[in-house]
Short mmCIF file of N, CA and C in Angstrom, two decimals:
data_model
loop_
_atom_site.label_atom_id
_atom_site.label_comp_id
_atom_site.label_asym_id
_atom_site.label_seq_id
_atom_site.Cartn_x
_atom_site.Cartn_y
_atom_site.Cartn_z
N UNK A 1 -96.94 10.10 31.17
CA UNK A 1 -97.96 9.19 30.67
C UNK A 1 -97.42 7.76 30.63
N UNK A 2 -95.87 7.43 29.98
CA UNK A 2 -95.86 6.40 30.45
C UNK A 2 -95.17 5.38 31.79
N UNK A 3 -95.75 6.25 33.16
CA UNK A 3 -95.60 5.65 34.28
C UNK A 3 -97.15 5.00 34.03
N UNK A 4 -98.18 5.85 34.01
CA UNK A 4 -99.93 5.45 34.04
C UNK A 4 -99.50 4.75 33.13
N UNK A 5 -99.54 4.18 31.84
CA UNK A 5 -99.14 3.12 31.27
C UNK A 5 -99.50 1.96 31.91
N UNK A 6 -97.73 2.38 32.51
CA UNK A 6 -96.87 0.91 33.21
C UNK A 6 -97.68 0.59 34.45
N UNK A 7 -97.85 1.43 35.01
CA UNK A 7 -98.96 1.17 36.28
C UNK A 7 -100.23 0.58 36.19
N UNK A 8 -101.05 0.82 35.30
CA UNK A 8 -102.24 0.22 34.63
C UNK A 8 -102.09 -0.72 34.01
N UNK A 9 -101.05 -0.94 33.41
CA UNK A 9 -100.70 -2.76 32.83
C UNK A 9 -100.49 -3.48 33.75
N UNK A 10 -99.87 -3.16 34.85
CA UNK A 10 -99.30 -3.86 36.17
C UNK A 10 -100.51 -4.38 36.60
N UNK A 11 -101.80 -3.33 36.90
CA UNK A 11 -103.00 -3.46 37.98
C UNK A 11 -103.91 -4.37 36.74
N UNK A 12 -103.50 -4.65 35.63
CA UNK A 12 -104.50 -4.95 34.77
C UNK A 12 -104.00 -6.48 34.52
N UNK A 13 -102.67 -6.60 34.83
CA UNK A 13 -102.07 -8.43 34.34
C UNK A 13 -102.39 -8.64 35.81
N UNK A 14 -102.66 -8.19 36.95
CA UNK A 14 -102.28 -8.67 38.70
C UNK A 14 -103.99 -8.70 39.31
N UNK A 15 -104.90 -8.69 38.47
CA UNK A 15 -106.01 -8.46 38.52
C UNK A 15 -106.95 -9.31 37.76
N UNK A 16 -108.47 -8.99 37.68
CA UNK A 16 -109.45 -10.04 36.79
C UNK A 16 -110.31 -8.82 35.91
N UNK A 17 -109.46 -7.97 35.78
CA UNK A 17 -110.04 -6.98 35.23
C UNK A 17 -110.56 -7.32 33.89
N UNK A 18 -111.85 -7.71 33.64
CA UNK A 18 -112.26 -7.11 32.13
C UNK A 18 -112.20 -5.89 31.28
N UNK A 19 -112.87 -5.01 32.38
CA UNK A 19 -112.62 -3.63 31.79
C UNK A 19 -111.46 -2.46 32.70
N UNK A 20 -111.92 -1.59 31.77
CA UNK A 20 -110.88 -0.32 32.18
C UNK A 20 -111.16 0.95 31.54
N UNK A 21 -111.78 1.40 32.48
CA UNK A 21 -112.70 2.89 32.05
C UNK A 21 -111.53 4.27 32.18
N UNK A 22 -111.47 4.97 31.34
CA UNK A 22 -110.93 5.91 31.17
C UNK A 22 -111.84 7.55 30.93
N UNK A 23 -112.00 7.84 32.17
CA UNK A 23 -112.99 8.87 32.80
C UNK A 23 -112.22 9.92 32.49
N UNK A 24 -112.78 10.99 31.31
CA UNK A 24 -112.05 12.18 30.96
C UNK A 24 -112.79 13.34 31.23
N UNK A 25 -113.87 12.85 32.23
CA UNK A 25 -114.80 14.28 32.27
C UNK A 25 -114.16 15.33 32.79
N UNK A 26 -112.93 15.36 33.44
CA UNK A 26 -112.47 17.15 34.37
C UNK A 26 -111.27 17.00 33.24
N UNK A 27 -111.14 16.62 32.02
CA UNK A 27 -110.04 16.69 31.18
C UNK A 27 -110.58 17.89 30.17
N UNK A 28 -110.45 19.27 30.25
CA UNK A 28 -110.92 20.74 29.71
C UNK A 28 -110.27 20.84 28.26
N UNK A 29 -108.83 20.49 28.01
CA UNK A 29 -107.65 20.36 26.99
C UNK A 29 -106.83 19.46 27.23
N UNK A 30 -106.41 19.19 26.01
CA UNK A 30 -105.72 18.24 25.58
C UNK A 30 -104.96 18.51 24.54
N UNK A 31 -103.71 18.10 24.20
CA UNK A 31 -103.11 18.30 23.50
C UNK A 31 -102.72 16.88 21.95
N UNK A 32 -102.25 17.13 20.87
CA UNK A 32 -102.47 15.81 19.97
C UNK A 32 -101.43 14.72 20.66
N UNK A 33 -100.23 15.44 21.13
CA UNK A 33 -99.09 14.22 21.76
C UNK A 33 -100.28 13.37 23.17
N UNK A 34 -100.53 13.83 24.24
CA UNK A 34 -101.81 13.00 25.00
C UNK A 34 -102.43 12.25 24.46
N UNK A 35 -103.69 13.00 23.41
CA UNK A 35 -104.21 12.31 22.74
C UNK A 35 -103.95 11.03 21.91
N UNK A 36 -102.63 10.86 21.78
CA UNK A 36 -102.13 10.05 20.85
C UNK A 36 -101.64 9.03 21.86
N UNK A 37 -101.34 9.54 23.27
CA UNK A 37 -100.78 8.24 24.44
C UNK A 37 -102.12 7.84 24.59
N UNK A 38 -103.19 8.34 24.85
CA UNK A 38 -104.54 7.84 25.12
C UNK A 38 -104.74 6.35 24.68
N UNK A 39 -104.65 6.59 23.03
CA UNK A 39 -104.73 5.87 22.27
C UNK A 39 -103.66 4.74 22.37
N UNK A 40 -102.45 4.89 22.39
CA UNK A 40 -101.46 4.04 23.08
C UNK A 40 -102.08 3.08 24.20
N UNK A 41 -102.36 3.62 24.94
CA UNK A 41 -102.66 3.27 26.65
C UNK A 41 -103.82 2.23 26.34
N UNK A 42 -104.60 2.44 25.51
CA UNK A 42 -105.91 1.37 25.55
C UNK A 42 -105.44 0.54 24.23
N UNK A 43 -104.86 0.44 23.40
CA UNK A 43 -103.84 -0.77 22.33
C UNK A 43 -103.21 -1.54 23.48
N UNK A 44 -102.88 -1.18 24.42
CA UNK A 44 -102.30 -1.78 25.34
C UNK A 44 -102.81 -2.72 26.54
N UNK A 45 -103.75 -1.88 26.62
CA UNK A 45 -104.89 -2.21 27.65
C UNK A 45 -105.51 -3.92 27.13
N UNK A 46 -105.75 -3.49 25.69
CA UNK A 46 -106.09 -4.44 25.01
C UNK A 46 -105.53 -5.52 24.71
N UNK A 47 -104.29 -5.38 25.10
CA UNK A 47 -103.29 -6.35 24.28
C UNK A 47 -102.80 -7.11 25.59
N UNK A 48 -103.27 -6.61 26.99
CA UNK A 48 -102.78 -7.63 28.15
C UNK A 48 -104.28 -8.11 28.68
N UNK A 49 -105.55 -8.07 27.68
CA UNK A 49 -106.66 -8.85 27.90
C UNK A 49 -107.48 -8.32 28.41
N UNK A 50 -107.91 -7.08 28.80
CA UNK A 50 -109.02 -6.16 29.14
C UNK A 50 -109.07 -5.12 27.73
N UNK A 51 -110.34 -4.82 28.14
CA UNK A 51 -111.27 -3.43 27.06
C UNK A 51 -111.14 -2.61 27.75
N UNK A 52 -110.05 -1.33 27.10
CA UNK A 52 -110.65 -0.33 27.34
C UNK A 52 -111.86 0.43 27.06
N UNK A 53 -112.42 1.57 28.06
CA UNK A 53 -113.54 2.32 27.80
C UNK A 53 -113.67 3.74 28.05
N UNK A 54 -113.44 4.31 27.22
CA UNK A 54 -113.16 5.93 27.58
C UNK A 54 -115.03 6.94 27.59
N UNK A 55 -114.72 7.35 28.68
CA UNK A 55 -116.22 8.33 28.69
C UNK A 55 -116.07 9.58 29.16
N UNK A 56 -116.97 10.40 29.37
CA UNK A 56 -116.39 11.61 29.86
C UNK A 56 -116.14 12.98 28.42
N UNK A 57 -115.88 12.49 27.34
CA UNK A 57 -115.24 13.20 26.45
C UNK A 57 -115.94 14.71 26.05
N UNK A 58 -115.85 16.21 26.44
CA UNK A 58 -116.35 16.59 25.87
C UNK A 58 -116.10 17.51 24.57
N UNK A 59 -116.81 18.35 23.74
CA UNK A 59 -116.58 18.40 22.51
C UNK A 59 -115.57 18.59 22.05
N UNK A 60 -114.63 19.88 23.04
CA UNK A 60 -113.74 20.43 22.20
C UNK A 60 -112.75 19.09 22.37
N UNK A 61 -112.50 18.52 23.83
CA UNK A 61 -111.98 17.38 23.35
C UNK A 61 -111.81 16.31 22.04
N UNK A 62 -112.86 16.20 21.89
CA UNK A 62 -113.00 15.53 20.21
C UNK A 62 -112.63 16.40 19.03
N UNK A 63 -112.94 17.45 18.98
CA UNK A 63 -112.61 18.09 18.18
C UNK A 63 -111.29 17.81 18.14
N UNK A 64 -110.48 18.44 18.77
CA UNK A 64 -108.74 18.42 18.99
C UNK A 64 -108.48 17.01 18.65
N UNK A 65 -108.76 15.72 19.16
CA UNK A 65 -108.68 14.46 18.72
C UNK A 65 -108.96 14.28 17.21
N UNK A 66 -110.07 14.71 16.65
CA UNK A 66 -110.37 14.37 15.26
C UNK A 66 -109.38 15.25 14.61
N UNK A 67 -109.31 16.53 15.22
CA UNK A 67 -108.50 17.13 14.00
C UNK A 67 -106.84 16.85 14.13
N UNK A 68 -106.79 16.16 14.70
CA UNK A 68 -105.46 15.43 15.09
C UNK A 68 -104.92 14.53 14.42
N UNK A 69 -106.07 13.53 14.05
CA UNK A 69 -106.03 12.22 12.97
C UNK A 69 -106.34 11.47 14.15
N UNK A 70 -106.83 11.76 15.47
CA UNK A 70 -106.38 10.43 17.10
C UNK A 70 -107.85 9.61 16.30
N UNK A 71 -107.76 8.41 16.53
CA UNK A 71 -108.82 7.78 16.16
C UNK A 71 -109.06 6.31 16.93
N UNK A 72 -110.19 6.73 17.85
CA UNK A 72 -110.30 5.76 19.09
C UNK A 72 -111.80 4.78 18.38
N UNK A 73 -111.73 4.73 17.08
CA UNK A 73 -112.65 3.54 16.85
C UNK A 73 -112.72 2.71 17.14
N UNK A 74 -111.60 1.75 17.58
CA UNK A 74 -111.58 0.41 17.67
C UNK A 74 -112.37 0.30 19.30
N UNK A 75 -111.70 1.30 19.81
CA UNK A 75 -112.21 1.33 21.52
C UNK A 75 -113.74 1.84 21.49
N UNK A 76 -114.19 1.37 22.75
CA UNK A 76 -115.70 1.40 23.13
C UNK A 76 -115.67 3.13 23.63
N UNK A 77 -116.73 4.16 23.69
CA UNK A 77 -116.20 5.68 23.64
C UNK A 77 -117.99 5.69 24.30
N UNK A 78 -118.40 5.75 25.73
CA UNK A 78 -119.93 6.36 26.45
C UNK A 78 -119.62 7.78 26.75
N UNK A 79 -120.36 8.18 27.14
CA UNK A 79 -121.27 9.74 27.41
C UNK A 79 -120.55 9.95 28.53
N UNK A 80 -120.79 9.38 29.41
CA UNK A 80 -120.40 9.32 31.20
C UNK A 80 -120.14 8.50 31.64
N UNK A 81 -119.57 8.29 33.51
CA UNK A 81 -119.13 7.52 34.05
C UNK A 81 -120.40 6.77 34.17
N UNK A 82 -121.40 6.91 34.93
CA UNK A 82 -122.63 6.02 34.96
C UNK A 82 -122.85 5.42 33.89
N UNK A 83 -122.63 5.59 32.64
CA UNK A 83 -123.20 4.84 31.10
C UNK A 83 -121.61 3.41 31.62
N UNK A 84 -120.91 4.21 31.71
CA UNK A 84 -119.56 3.34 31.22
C UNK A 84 -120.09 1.99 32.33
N UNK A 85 -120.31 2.12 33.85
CA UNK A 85 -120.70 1.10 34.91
C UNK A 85 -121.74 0.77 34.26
N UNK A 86 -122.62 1.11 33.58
CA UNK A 86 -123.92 0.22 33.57
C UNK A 86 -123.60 -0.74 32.36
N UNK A 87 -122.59 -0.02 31.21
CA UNK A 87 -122.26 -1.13 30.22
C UNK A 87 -120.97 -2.24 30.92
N UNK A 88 -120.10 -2.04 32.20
CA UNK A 88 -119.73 -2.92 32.58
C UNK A 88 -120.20 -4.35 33.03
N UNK A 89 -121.26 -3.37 33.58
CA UNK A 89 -122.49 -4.34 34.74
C UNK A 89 -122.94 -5.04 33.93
N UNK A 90 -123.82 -5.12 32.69
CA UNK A 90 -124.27 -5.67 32.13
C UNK A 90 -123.61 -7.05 31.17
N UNK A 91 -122.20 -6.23 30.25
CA UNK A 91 -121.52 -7.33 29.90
C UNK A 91 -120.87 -8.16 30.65
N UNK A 92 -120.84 -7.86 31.78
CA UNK A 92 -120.30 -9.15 32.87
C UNK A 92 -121.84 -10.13 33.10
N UNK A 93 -122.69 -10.11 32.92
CA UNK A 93 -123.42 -10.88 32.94
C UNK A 93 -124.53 -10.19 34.47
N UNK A 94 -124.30 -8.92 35.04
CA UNK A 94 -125.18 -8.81 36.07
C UNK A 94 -126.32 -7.52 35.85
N UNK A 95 -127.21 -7.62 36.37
CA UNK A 95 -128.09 -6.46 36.34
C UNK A 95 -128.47 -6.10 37.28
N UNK A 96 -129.08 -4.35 36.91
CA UNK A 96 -129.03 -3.85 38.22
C UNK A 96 -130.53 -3.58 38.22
N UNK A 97 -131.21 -4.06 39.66
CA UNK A 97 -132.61 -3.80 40.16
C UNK A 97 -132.31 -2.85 41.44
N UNK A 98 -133.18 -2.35 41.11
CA UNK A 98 -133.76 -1.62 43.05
C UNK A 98 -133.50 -2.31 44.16
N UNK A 99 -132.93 -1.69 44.94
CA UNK A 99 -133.14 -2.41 46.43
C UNK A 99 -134.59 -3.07 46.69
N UNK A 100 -135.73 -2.52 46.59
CA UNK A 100 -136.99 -2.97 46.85
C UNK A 100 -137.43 -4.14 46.41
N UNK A 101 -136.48 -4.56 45.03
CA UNK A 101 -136.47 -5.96 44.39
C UNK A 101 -135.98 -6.52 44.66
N UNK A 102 -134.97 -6.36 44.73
CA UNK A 102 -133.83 -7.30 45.67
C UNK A 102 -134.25 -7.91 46.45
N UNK A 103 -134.94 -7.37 47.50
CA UNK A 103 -134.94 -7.94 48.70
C UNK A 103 -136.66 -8.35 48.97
N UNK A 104 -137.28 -8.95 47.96
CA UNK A 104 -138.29 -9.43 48.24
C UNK A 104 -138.34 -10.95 47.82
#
């Protein structure tokens, strides 16, 4: 975990990244030590000037996190990858229309 870290701080100071989505949907288990780099990884994320955004999460995942003490309040936490892009899209200032609008 901490190569992804170091690698994601790298792509995140060498970049214009605002955000940084953390897609856990094929993540089945987890353990509290993960859970707890998770949480690491986006304090971090945060601290070289992008938001993290974790989506994907499902229950038993949380469960294991809550009953852990992991506590990802401070971070932004959507449903899915599509929720997480459309709240990117939007706080960057763009919206998304239809092709059919677009182009009239």
């Amino acid at each position: 975990m901490e190569a992804v870290t170091a690698k994601l701080t790298n792509m995140v100071e060498s970049s214009d990244s605002n955000f940084v989505i953390v897609d856990l949907s094929n993540v089945y288990a987890i353990d509290t030590s993960v859970a707890l780099q998770l949480v690491r990884l986006a304090d971090t994320i945060v601290l070289v000037g992008s938001s993290p955004i974790f989506c994907g999460l499902k229950g038993m995942i949380a469960r294991t996190m809550v009953n852990a003490g992991v506590d990802l309040g401070n971070h932004k936490i959507l449903r899915d990858l599509k929720s997480a892009m459309y709240f990117c899209i939007k706080q960057s200032g763009f919206n998304l229309v239809p092709i059919s609008e677009a182009i009239r």
